[in-house]
Coordinates of C-alpha atoms and ligand atoms in Angstrom, one line a residue:
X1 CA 80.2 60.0 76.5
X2 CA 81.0 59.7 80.1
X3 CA 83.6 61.4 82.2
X4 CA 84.3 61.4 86.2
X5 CA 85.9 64.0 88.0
X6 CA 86.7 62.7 91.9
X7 CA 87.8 65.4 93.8
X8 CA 89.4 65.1 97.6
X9 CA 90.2 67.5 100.0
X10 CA 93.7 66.7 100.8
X11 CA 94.8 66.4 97.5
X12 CA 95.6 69.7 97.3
X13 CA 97.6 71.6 94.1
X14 CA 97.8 74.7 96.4
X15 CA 96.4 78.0 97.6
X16 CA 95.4 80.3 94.8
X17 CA 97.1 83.6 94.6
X18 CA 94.2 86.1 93.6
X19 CA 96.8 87.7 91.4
X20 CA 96.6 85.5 89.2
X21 CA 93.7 87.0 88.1
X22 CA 95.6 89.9 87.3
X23 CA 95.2 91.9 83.7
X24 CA 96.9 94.5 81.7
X25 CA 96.6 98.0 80.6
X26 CA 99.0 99.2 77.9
X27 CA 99.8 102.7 77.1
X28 CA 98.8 101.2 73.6
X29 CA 95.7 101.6 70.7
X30 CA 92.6 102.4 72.6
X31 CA 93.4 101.2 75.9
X32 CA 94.0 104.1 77.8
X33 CA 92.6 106.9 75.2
X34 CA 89.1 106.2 74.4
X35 CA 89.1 103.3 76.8
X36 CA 89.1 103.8 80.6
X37 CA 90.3 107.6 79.7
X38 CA 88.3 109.4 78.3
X39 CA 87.5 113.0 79.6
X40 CA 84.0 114.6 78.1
X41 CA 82.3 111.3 77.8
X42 CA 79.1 110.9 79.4
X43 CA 80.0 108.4 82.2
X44 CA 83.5 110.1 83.3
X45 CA 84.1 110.5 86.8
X46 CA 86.1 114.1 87.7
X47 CA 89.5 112.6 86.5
X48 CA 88.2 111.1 83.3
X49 CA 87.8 107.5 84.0
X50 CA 85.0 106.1 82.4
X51 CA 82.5 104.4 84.8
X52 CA 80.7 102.5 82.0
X53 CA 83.9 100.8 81.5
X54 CA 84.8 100.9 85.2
X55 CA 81.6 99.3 86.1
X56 CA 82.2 95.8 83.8
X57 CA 85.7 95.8 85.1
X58 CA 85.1 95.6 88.6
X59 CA 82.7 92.5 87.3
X60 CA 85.8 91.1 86.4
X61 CA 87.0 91.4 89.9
X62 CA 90.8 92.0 89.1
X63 CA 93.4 92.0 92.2
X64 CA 96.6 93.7 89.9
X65 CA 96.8 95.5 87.0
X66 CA 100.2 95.5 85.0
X67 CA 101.0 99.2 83.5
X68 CA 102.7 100.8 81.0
X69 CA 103.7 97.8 79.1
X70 CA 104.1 96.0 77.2
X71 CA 106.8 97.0 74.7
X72 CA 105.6 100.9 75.1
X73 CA 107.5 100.7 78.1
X74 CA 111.4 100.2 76.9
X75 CA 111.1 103.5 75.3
X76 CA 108.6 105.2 77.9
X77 CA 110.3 108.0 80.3
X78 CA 107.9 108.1 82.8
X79 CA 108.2 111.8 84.1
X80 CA 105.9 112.6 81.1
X81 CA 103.2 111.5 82.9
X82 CA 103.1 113.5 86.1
X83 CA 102.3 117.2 87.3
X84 CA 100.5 119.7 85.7
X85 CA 98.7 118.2 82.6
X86 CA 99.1 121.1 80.2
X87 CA 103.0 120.9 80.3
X88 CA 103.3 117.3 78.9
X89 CA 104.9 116.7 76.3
X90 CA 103.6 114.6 73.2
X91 CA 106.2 111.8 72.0
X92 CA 106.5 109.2 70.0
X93 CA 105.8 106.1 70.8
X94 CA 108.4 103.7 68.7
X95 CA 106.7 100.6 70.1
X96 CA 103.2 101.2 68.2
X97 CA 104.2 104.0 65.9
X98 CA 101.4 106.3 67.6
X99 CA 101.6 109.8 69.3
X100 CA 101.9 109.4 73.1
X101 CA 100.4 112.5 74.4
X102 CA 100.9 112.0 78.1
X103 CA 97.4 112.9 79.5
X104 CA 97.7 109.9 81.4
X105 CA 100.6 108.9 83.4
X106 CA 101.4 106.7 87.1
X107 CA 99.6 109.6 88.8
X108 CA 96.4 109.3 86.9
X109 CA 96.7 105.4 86.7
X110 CA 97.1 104.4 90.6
X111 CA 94.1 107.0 91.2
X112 CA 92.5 104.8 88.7
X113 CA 93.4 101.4 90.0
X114 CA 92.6 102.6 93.6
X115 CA 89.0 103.4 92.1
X116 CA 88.9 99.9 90.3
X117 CA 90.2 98.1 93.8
X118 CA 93.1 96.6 91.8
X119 CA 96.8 97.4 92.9
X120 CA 99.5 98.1 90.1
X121 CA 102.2 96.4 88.8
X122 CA 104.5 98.7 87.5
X123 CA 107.0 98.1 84.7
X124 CA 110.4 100.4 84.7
X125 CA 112.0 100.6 81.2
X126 CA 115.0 98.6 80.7
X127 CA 115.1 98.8 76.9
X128 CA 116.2 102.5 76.7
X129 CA 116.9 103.4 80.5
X130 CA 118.1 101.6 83.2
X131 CA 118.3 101.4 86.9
X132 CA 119.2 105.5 87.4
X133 CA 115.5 105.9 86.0
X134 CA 113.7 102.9 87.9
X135 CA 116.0 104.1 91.3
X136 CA 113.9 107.7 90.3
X137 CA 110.6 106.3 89.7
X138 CA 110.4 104.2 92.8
X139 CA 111.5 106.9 94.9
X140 CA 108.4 108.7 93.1
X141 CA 106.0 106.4 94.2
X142 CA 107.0 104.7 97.3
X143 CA 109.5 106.9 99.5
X144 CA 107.6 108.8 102.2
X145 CA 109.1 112.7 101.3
X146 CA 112.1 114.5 102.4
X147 CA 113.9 113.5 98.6
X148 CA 113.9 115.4 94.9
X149 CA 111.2 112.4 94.0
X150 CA 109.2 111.8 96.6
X151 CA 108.5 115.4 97.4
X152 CA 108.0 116.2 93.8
X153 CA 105.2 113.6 94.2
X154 CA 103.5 115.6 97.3
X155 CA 103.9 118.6 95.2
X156 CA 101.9 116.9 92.5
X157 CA 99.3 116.2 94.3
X158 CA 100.0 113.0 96.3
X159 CA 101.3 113.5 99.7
X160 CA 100.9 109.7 100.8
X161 CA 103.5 107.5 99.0
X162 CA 101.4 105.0 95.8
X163 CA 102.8 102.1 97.7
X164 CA 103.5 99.6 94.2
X165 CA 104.3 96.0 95.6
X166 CA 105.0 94.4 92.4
X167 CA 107.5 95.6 90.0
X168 CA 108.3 94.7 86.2
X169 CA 111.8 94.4 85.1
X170 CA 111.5 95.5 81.7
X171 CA 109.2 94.0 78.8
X172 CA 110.0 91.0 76.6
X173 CA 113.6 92.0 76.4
X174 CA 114.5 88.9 74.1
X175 CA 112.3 90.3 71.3
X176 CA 114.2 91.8 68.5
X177 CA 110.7 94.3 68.0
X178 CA 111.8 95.7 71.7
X179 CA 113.2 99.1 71.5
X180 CA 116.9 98.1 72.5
X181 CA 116.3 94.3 73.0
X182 CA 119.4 92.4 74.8
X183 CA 121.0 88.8 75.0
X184 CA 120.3 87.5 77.8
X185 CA 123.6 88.1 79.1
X186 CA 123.1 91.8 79.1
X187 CA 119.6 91.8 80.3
X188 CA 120.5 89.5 83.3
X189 CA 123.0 92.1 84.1
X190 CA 120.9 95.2 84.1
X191 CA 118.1 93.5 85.8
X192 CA 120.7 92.2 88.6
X193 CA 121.5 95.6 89.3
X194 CA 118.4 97.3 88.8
X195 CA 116.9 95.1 90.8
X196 CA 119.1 96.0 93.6
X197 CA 118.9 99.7 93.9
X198 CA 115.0 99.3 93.4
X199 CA 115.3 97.1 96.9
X200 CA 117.5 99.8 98.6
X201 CA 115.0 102.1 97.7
X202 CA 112.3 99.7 98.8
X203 CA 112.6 96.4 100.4
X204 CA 109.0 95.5 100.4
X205 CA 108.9 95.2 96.8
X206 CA 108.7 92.2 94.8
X207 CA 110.6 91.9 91.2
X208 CA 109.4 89.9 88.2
X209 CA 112.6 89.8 85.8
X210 CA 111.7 89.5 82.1
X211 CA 111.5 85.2 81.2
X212 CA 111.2 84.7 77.3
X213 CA 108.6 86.1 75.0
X214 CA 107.3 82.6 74.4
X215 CA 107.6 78.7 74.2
X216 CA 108.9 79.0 70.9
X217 CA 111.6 82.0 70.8
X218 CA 114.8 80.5 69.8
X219 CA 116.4 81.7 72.7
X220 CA 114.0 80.3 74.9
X221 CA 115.4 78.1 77.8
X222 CA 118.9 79.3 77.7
X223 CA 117.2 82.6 78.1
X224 CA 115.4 82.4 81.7
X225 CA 118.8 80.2 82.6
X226 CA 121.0 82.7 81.5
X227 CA 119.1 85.7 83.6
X228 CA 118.1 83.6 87.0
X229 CA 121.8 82.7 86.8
X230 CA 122.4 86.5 86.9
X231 CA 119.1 87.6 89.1
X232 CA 118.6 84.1 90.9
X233 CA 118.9 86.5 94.6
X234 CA 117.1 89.5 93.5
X235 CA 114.1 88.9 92.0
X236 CA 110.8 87.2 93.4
X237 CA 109.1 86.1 89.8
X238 CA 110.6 85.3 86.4
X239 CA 107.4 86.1 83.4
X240 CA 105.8 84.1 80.7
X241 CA 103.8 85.4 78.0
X242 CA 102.2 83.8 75.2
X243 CA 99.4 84.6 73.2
X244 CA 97.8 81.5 71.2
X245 CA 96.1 82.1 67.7
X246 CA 93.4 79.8 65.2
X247 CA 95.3 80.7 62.0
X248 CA 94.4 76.9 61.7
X249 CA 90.6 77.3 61.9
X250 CA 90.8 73.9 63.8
X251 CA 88.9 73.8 67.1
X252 CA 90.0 70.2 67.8
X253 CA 94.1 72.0 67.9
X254 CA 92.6 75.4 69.3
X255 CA 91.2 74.7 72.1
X256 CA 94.2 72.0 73.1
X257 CA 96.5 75.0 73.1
X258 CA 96.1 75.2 76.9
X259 CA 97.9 72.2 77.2
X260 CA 100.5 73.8 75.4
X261 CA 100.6 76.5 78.0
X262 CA 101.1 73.9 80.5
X263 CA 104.0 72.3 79.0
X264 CA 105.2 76.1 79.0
X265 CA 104.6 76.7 82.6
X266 CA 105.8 73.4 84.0
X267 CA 109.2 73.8 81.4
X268 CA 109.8 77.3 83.2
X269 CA 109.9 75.6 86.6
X270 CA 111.9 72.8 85.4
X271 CA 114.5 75.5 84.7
X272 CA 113.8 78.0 87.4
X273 CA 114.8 74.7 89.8
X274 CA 117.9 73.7 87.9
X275 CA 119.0 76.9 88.5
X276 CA 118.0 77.0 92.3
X277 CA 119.6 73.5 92.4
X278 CA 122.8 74.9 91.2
X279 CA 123.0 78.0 93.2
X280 CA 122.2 75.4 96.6
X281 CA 119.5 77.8 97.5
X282 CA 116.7 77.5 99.7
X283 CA 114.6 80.4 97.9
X284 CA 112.3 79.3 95.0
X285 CA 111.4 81.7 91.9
X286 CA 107.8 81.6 91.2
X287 CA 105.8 82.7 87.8
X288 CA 104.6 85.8 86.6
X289 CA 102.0 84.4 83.7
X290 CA 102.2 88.2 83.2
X291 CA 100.9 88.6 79.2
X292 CA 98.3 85.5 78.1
X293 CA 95.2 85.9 75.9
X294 CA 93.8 85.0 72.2
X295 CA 95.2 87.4 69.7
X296 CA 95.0 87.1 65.8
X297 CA 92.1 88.4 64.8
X298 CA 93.7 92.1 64.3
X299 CA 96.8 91.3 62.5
X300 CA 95.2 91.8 59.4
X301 CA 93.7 95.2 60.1
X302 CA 96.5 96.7 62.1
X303 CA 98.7 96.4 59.2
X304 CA 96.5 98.6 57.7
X305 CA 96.6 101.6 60.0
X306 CA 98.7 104.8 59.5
X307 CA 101.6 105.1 61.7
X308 CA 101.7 108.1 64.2
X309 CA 98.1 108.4 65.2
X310 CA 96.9 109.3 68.2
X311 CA 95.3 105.9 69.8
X312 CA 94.8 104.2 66.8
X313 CA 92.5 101.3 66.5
X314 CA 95.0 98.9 67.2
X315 CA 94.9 95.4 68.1
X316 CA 91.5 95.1 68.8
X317 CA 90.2 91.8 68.2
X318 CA 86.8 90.8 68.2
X319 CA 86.7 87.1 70.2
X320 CA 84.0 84.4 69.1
X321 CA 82.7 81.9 71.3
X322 CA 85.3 79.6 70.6
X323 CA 87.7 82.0 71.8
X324 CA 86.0 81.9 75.0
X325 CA 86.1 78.1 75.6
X326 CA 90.0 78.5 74.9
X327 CA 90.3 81.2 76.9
X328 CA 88.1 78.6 79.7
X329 CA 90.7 76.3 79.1
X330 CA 93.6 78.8 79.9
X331 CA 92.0 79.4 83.4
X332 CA 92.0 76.1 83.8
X333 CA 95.4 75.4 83.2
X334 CA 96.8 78.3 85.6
X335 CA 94.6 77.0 88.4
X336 CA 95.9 74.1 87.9
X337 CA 99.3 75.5 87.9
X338 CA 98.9 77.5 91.2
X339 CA 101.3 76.1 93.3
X340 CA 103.9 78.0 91.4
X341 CA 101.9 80.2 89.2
X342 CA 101.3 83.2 91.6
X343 CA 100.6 86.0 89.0
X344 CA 98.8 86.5 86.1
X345 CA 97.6 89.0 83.5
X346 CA 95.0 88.4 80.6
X347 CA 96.4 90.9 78.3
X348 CA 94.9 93.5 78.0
X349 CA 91.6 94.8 79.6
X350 CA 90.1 97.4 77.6
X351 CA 89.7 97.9 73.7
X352 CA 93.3 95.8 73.0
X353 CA 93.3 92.4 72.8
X354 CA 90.3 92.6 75.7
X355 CA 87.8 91.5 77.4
X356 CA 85.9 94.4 77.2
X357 CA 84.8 97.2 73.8
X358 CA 84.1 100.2 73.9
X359 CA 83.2 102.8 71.4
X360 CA 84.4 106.6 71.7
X361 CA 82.3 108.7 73.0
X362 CA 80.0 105.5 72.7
X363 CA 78.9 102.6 74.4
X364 CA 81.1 99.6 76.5
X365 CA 80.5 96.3 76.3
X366 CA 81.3 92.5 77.2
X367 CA 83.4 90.5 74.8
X368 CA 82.9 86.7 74.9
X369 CA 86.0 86.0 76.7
X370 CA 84.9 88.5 79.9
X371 CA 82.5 85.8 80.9
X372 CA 85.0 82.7 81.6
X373 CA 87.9 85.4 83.2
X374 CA 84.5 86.8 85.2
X375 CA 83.6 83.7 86.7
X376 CA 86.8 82.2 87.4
X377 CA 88.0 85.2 88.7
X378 CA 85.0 85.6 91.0
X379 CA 84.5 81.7 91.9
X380 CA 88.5 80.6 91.6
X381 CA 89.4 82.0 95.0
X382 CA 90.8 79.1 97.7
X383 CA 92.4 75.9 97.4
X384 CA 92.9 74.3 93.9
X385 CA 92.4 70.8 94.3
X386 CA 94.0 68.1 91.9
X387 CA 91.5 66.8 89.1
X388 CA 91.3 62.9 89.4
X389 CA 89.9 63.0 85.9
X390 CA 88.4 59.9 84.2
X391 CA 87.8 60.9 80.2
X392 CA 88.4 59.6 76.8
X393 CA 90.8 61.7 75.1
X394 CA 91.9 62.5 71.6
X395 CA 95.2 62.6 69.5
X396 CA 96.0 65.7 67.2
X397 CA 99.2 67.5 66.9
X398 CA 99.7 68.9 70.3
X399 CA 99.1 66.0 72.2
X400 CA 98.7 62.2 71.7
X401 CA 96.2 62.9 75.0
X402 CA 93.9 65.4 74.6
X403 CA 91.2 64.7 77.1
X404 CA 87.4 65.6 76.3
X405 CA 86.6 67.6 79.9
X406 CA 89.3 70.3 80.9
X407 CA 88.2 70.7 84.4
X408 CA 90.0 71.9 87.7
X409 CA 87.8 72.6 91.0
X410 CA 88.0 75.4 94.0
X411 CA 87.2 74.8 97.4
X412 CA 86.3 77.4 99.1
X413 CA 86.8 77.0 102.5
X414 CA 85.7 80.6 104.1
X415 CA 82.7 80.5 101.4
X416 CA 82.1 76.8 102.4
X417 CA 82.1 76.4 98.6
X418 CA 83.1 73.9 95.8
X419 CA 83.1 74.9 92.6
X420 CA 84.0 72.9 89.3
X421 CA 85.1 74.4 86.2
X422 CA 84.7 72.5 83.0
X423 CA 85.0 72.6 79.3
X424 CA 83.6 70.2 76.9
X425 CA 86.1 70.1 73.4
X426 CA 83.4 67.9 72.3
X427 CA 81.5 69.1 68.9
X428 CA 79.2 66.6 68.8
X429 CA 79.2 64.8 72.6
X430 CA 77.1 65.5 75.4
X431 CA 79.3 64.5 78.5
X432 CA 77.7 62.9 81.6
X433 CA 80.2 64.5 84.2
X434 CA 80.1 62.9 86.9
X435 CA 81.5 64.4 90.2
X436 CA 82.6 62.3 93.3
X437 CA 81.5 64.5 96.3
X438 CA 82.0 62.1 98.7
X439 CA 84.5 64.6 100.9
X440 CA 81.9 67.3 100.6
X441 CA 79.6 65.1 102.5
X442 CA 75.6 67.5 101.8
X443 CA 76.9 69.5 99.3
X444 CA 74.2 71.1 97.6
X445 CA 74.1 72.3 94.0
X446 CA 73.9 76.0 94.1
X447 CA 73.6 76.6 90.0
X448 CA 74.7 75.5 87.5
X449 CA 75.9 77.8 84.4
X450 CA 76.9 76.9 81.3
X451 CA 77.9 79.3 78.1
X452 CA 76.9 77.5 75.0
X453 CA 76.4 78.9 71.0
X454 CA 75.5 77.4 67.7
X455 CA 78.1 79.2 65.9
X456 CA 81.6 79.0 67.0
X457 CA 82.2 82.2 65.5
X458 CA 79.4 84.2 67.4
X459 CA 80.5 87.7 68.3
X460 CA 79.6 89.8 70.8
X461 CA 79.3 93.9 69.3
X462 CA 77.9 97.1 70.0
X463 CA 74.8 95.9 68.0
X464 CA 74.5 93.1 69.5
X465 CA 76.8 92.9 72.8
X466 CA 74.5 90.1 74.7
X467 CA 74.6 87.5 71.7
X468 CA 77.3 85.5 73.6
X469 CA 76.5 85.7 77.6
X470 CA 76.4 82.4 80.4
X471 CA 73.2 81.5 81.6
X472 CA 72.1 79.6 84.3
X473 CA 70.3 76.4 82.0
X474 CA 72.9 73.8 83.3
X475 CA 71.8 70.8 84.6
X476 CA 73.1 68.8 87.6
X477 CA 71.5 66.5 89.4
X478 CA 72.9 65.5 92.6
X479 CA 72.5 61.3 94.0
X480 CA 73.9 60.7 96.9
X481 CA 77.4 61.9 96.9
X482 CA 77.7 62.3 93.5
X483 CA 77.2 65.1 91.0
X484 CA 75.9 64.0 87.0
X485 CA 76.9 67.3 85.5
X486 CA 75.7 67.4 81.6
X487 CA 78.3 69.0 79.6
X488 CA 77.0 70.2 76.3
X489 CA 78.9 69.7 73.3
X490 CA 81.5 73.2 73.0
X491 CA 80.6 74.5 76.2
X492 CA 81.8 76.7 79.5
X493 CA 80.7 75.1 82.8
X494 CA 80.8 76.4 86.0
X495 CA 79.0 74.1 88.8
X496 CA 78.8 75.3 92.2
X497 CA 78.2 73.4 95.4
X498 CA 77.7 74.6 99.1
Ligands
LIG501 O1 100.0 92.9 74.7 C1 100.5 93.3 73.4 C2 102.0 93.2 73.3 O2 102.4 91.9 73.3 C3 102.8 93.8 74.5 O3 103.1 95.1 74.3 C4 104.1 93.0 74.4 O4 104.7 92.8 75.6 C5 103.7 91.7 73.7 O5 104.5 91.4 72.7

């Protein structure tokens, strides 16, 4: 099969945001406890942060991490989780039915993201709180001193303010499993006016209010109308999440989902304009993509575990190979979105629903789906540029057009870099990509890499963590101005010129 990608430098999609490459950390399972906490193990640094696990995530290269949920947060009270460790309390944790023990809280978890050179973006609790506690927390972390908060802060420790840019507005507060979900009438309402004493507080700040739980919650639609109507002149970002599964065992339907997530993202700002239209006003609300990953595997298993543990195995799916050319796909289709898509989180990071596994007291290692979030992360920095795509396509369920290549490119313009991302749905196809270089007039073919298996089901696990990893076998020939990329069947592409 052939397929032609031309690319051109003016036809741009936009300048990526870096925060899209955002991911999550959850006061949930093994995340925290036994995942980049976990005081006494061999690598831990003097706070307790695992370096093992520290060292593959700043692989990853991640700009933001979201924190403390996730639907822990609508029943967290954050004032747990600062000052002297030995007076926190342990608490239940509705959301997960697990002990929260409090060892780790927002003074612990900046230090950390500081360490990981990743900023946080914090969530305030708007399921069993509201904008009295957020109005606390924000004077916590950001005013300078001379108030109850901020100097309770310096007495803690931290005499410089944490400085947190990006702000949560509760957690998936249509979901009747939140603790005190709302209509969107009420939520629009709290988040209006939490949103504005957060801003008194803080003008720098930048609010994401809570957008449906996914494409297919009944309320979705009326939903993010219902709260912009409310926040429209408050907020900065209204969120997605949606996490896709292979209950199917199809990978022709699987790994179309990401064109679902692009009907997703382009129906949210459909709305987010009809609502801008109405109000007359000049601002625009972007997207916070802010909860996005693969997640099925664990449903079985975490019905299995005993409630009121302390971080329980939970949620910890083990991703195949084909989970990683979906979760290639998923970059693809929030590159491609990056106009208005300006933050992101793969949900989670460590031990949940993750990119990375670790054992306690054990070893850390990569999951499949680290090495497409790795390279885009690293490599998808610049301008997007619109794919001119030339590709037979295929007809299934979720689209009458699914085409063969998912690609989008990067150009690089400080790096003096192009750099093509591709996926090949194919099972059976070897795809002669060709790419039109004629704006990138000597570009040269720094590597190609390519992640390939024989088994869509191959695993990555502590016995055998490298069974899934890229490598850089690609080949790419270049004539003239043009690129003849060879896309194996089922296969992750990255192609980089200079
Ligand atoms: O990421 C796991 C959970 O999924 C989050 O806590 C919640 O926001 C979503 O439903």
């Amino acid at each position: 099969m052939k397929a032609k990608l031309t690319l051109s430098k003016i036809s741009k999609i936009g300048t990526i945001d870096k925060r899209i490459y955002g991911s999550f950390i959850e006061h949930l399972g093994r995340a925290v406890y036994g995942g980049i906490y976990e005081p006494g193990h061999e690598t831990s640094d003097d706070m307790g942060f695992r370096q093992d696990v520290m060292e593959l995530i700043k692989e990853l290269n991640i700009p933001i991490v979201r924190y403390p949920g996730g639907n822990f947060v609508s029943g967290y009270r954050w004032e747990d989780g600062i000052g002297d460790k030995a007076k926190r309390p342990r608490r239940l944790d509705l959301a997960w039915k697990s002990i929260e023990t409090n060892e780790v809280g927002v003074d612990e978890f900046q230090e950390w993201a500081k360490r990981a050179n990743s900023d946080v973006m914090m969530a305030v609790n708007l399921g069993t709180r509201g904008p009295q506690e957020a109005q606390d927390l924000i004077e916590y972390c950001n005013f300078q001193g001379g108030t109850y908060y901020s100097d309770l802060r310096r007495k803690n420790g931290f005499e410089k303010p944490f400085d947190i840019k990006v702000w949560c507005l509760g957690n998936e507060m249509d979901g009747p499993w939140q603790t005190c979900a709302k209509t969107a009438e009420e939520y629009g309402r709290i988040a209006c006016e939490t949103a504005k004493v957060m801003k008194w507080v803080d003008p720098s700040i930048e609010l994401v209010a809570c957008g449906s739980s996914g494409l297919t919650m009944p309320t979705f639609g009326d939903w993010e109308r219902t709260v912009l109507e409310h926040t429209y002149d408050y907020v900065d970002y209204i969120s997605l999440h949606q996490y896709y599964n292979n209950y199917e065992n199809d990978p022709d339907v699987f790994l179309a989902r990401s064109l679902e997530m692009e009907t997703f993202i382009e129906s949210v700002v459909a709305i987010c304009d009809s609502v801008k239209a109405k109000k007359h006003s000049k601002k625009t609300i972007n997207l916070s993509f802010d909860e996005w990953n693969v997640w099925f595997h664990s449903h079985g298993q975490d019905k299995r575990i005993e409630p009121w543990g302390k971080a329980p195995s939970l949620l910890e799916d083990v991703y195949t190979f084909e989970d990683a050319l979906l979760v290639g796909c998923l970059l693809i289709a929030l590159v491609k979105h990056c106009d208005r898509v300006k933050m992101a989180c793969l949900a989670q990071l460590v031990n949940v629903i993750a990119p990375i596994m670790t054992e306690n007291g054990g070893a850390a290692w990569a999951q499949t789906i680290f090495y497409p979030f790795m390279h885009v992360s690293n490599y998808g920095r610049g301008t997007a540029l619109k794919p001119i795509l030339e590709c037979e396509t295929y007809e299934n369920k979720i689209s009458d057009k699914v085409p063969y290549v998912e690609t989008v490119a990067v150009h690089n313009e400080e790096k003096n870099e192009v750099v093509v991302f591709a996926v090949n749905r194919s099972a059976d196809q070897t795809i002669d990509f060709s790419i039109d270089l004629t704006e990138f007039q000597n570009a040269k073919l720094v590597e190609h890499t390519e992640m390939i298996h024989a088994d869509l089901k191959a695993t990555n696990t502590a016995s055998n963590p490298k069974n899934v990893v890229p490598s850089a076998t690609g080949v790419t020939k270049i004539e003239e101005n043009t690129a003849i990329a060879t896309l194996k069947p089922y296969s992750w592409n990255v192609i980089r010129f200079s």
